[in-house]
GROMACS .gro file of C-alpha atoms in nm:
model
  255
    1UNK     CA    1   7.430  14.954  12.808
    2UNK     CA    2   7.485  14.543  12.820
    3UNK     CA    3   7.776  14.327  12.782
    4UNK     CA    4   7.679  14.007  12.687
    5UNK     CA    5   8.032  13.748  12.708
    6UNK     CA    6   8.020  13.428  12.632
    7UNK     CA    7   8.306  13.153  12.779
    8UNK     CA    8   8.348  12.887  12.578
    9UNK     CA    9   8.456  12.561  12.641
   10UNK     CA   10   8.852  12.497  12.633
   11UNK     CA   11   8.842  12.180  12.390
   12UNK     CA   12   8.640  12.439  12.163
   13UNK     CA   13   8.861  12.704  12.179
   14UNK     CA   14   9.140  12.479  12.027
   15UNK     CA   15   8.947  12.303  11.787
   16UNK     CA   16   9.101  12.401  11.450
   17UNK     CA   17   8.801  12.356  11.160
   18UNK     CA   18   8.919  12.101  10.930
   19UNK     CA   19   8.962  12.248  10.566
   20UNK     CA   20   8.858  11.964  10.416
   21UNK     CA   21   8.493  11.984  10.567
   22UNK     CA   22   8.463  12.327  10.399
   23UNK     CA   23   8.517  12.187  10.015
   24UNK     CA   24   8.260  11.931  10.137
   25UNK     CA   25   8.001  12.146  10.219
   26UNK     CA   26   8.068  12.354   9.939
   27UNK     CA   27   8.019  12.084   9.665
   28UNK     CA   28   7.712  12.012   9.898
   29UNK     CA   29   7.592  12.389   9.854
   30UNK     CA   30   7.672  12.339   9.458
   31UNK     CA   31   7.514  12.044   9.423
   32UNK     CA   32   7.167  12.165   9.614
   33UNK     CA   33   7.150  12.449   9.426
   34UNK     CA   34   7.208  12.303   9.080
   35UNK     CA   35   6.936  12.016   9.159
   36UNK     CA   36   6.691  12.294   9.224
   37UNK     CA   37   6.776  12.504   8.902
   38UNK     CA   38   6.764  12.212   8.662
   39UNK     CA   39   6.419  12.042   8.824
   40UNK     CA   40   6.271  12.372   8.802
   41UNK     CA   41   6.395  12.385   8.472
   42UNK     CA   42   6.226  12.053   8.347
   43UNK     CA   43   5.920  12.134   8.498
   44UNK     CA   44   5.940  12.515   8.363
   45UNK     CA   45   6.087  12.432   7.990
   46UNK     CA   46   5.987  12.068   7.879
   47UNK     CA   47   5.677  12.009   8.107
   48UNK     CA   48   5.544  12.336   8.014
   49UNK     CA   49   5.576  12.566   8.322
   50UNK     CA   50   5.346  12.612   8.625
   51UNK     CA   51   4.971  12.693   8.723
   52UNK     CA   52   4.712  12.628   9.032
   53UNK     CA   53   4.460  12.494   8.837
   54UNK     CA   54   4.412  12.173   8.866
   55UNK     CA   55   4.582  12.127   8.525
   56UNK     CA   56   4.928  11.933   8.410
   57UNK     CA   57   5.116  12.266   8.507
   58UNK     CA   58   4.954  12.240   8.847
   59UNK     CA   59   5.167  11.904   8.856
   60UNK     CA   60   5.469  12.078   8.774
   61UNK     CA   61   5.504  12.208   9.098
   62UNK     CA   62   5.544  11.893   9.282
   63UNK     CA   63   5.883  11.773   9.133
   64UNK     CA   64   6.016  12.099   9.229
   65UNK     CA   65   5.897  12.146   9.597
   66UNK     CA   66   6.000  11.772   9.648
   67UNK     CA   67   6.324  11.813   9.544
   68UNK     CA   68   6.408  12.177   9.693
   69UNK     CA   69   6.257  12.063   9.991
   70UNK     CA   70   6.255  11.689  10.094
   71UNK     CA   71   6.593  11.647   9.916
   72UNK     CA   72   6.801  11.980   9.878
   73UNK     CA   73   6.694  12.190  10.208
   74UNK     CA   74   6.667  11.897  10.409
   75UNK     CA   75   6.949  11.753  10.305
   76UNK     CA   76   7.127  12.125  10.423
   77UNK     CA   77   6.935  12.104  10.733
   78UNK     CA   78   7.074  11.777  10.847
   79UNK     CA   79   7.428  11.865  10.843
   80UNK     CA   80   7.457  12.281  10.952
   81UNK     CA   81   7.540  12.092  11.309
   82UNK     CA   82   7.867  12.030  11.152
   83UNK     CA   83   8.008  12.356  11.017
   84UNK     CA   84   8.298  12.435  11.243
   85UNK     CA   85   8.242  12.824  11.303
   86UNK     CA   86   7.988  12.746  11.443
   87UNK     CA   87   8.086  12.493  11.734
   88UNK     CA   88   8.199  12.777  11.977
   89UNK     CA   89   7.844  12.938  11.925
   90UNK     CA   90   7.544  12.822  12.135
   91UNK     CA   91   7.405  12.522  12.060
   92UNK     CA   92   7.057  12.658  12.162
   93UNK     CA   93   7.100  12.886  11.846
   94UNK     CA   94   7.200  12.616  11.578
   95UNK     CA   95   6.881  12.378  11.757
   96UNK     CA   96   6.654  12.673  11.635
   97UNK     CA   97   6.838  12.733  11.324
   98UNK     CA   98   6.847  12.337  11.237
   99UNK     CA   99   6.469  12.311  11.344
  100UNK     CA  100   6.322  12.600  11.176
  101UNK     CA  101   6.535  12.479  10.807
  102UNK     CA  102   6.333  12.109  10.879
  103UNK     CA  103   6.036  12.315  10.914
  104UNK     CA  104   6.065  12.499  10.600
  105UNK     CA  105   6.178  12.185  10.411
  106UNK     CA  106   5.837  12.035  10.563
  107UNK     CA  107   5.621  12.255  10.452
  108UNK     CA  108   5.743  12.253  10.094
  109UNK     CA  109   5.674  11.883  10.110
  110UNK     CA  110   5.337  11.913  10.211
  111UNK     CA  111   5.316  12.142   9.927
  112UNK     CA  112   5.448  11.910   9.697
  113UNK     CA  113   5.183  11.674   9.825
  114UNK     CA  114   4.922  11.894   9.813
  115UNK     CA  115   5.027  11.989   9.458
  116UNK     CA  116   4.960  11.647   9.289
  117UNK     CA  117   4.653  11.501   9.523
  118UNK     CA  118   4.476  11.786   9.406
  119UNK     CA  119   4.589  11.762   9.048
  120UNK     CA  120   4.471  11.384   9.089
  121UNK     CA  121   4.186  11.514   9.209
  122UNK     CA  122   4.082  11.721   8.913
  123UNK     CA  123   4.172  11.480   8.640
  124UNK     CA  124   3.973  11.194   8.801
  125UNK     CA  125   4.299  11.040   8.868
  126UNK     CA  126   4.348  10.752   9.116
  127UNK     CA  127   4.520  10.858   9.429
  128UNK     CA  128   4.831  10.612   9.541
  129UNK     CA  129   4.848  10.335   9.296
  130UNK     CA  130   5.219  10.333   9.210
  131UNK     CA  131   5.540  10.220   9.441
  132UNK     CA  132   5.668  10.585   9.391
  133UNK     CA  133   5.373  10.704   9.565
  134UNK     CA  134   5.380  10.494   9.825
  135UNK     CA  135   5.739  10.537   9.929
  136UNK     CA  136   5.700  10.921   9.898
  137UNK     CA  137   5.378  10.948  10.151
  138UNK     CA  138   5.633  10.700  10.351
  139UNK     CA  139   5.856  10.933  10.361
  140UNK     CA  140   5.683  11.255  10.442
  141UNK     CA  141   5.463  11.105  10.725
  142UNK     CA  142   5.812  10.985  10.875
  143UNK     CA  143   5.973  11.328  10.802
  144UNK     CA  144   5.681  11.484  11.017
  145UNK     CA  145   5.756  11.231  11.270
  146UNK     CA  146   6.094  11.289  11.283
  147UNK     CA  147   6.036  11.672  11.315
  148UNK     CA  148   5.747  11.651  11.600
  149UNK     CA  149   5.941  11.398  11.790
  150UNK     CA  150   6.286  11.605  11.773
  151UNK     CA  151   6.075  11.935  11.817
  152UNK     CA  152   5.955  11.779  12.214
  153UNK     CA  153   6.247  11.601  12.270
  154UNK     CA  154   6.572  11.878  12.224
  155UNK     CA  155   6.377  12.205  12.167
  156UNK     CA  156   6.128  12.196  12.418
  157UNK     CA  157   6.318  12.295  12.822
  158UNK     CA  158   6.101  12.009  12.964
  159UNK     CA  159   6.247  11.738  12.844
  160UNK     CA  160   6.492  11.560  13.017
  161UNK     CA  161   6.861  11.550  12.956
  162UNK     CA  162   6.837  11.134  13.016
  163UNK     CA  163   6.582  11.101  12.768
  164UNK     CA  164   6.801  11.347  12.503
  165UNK     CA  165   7.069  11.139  12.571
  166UNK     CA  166   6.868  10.804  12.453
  167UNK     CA  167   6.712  10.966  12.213
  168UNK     CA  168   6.982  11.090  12.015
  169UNK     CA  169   7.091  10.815  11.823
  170UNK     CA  170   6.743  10.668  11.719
  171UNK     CA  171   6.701  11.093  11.582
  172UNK     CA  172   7.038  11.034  11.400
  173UNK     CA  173   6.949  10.729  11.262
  174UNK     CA  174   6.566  10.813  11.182
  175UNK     CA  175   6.721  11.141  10.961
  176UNK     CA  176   6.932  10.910  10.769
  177UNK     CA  177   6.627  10.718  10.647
  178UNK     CA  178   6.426  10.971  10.591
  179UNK     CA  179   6.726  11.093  10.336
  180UNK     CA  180   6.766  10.803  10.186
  181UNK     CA  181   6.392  10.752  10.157
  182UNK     CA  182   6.395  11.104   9.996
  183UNK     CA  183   6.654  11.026   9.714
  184UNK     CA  184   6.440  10.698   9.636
  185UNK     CA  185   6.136  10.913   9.579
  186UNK     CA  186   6.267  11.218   9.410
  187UNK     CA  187   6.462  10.970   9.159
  188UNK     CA  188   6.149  10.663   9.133
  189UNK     CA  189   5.925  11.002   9.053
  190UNK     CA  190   6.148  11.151   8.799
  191UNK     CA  191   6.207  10.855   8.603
  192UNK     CA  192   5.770  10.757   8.650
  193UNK     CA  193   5.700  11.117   8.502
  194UNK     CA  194   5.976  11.030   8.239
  195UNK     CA  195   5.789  10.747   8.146
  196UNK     CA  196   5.459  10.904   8.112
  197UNK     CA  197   5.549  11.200   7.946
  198UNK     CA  198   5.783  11.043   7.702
  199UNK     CA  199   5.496  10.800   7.578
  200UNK     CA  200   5.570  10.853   7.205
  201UNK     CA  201   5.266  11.019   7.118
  202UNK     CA  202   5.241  11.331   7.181
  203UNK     CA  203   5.665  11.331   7.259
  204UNK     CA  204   5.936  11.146   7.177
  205UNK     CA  205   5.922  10.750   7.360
  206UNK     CA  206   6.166  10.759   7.677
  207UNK     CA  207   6.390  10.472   7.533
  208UNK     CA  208   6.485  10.688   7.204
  209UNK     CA  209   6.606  10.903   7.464
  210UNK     CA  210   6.563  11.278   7.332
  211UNK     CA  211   6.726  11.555   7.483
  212UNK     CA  212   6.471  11.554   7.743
  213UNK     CA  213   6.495  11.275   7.870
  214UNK     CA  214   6.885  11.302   7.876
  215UNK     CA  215   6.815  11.657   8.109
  216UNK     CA  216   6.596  11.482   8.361
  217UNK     CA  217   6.825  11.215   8.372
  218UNK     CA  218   7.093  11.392   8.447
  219UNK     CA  219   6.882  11.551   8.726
  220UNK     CA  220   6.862  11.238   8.897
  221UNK     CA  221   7.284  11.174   8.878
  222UNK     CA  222   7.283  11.515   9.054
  223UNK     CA  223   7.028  11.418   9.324
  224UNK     CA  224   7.251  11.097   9.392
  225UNK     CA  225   7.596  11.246   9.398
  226UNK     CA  226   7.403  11.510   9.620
  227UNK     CA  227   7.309  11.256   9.911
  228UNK     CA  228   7.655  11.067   9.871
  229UNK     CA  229   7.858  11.408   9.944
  230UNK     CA  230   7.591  11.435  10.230
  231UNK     CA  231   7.617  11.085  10.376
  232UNK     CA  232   7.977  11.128  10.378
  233UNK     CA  233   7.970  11.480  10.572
  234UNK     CA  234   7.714  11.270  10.809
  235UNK     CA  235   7.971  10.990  10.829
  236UNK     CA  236   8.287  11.161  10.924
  237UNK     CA  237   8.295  11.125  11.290
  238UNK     CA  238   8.569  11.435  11.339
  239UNK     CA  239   8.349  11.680  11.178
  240UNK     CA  240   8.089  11.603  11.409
  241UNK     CA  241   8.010  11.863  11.635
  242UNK     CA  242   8.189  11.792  11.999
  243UNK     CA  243   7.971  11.722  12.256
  244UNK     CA  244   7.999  11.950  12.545
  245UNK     CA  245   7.753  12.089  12.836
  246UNK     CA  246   7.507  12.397  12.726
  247UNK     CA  247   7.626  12.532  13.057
  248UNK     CA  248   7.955  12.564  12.968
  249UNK     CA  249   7.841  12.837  12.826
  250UNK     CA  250   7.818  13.116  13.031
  251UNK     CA  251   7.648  13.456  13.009
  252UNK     CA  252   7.551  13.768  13.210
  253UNK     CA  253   7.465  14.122  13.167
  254UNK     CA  254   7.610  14.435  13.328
  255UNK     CA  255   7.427  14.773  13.334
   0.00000   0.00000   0.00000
């Protein structure tokens, strides 16, 4: 039988996990989840649900794996660094856990992408005319950046601690954009769809403002408020995860 003990380090060990960090991250949690239920929503209800076709409802998908994943789960990625239980856990663990969230949130943007060139493909539409397009490819292209670059940089045993150390705030920084890029495309891309669907013929026009519009609206109010309770976990330098040495960490194993 093994005994695996872990020591942990002493300013850990008296670290008290601020309460207010938890109501935080719960209104986080809330708002994620209610920005994936209402886009999926719009796209189900008023835009007329989903297919792989080729068709409209092939489009549908792409407002929905763009927010769930280049807004909501990355958004969750980005800060699970800072919930306290887990600072007297290895940090190893919560790399994986942080990396393999990005991952996932990746992927569903690539879907996303996927989703509409294809649609645009089918419907003989041009590819990458509008500024919502633009900033969204942006975005992505830096995402997968970001995620290859932290991927051989804190993941991979190679790399030196020196160049982790430099590295660190230019990652930091780099995942801020790429937020903030991410709320400027979800929200320029809901209110372009807005204004194509709504065209007042075969709908409502956008600026009578039916219920619709009102809904997917309101989506984008979410989004926002989303990244501002996330920018503000980000920006509270006490629930930051203290920095101390992997190797105060200590493990062995008795038969």
């Amino acid at each position: 039988m093994c005994h695996r003990l872990f020591y942990l380090h002493p300013h850990l060990v008296n670290m008290r996990p601020p309460e207010s960090f938890y109501w935080s991250f719960s209104l986080c949690l809330g708002l994620g989840l209610l920005c994936v239920l209402f886009v999926s929503c719009w796209s189900g209800v008023w835009l007329g649900g989903f297919a792989w076709d080729g068709s409209d409802l092939q489009f549908n998908w792409h407002p929905v794996f763009m927010v769930s994943g280049l807004v909501v789960l990355y958004g969750i990625s980005a800060v699970v660094y800072r919930v306290p239980s887990t600072w007297g856990q290895r940090k190893s663990t919560w790399k994986l856990v942080h990396g393999g969230l990005m991952l996932l949130a990746l992927l569903l943007s690539v879907l996303g992408l996927y989703a509409v060139f294809d649609f645009h493909r089918a419907a003989s539409i041009p590819h990458l005319y509008s500024l919502h397009s633009w900033v969204g490819l942006c975005t992505v292209g830096l995402f997968a950046f970001q995620w290859v670059l932290g991927l051989a940089s804190f993941l991979l045993p190679c790399s030196p601690l020196w160049f982790r150390s430099r590295l660190k705030p230019v990652h930091i920084w780099l995942g801020t954009m790429v937020l903030i890029l991410s709320l400027t495309s979800c929200i320029s891309g809901i209110n372009e769809k807005l204004i194509f669907s709504l065209d007042g013929s075969t709908k409502e026009s956008y600026n009578s403002l039916p219920l619709e519009a009102k809904f997917a609206n309101f989506l984008g109010i979410l989004i926002v408020v989303f990244g501002m309770v996330l920018l503000r976990i980000l920006s509270k330098e006490e629930w930051r995860r203290p920095e101390t040495d992997e190797s105060a960490y200590v493990s062995w194993f008795k038969p």
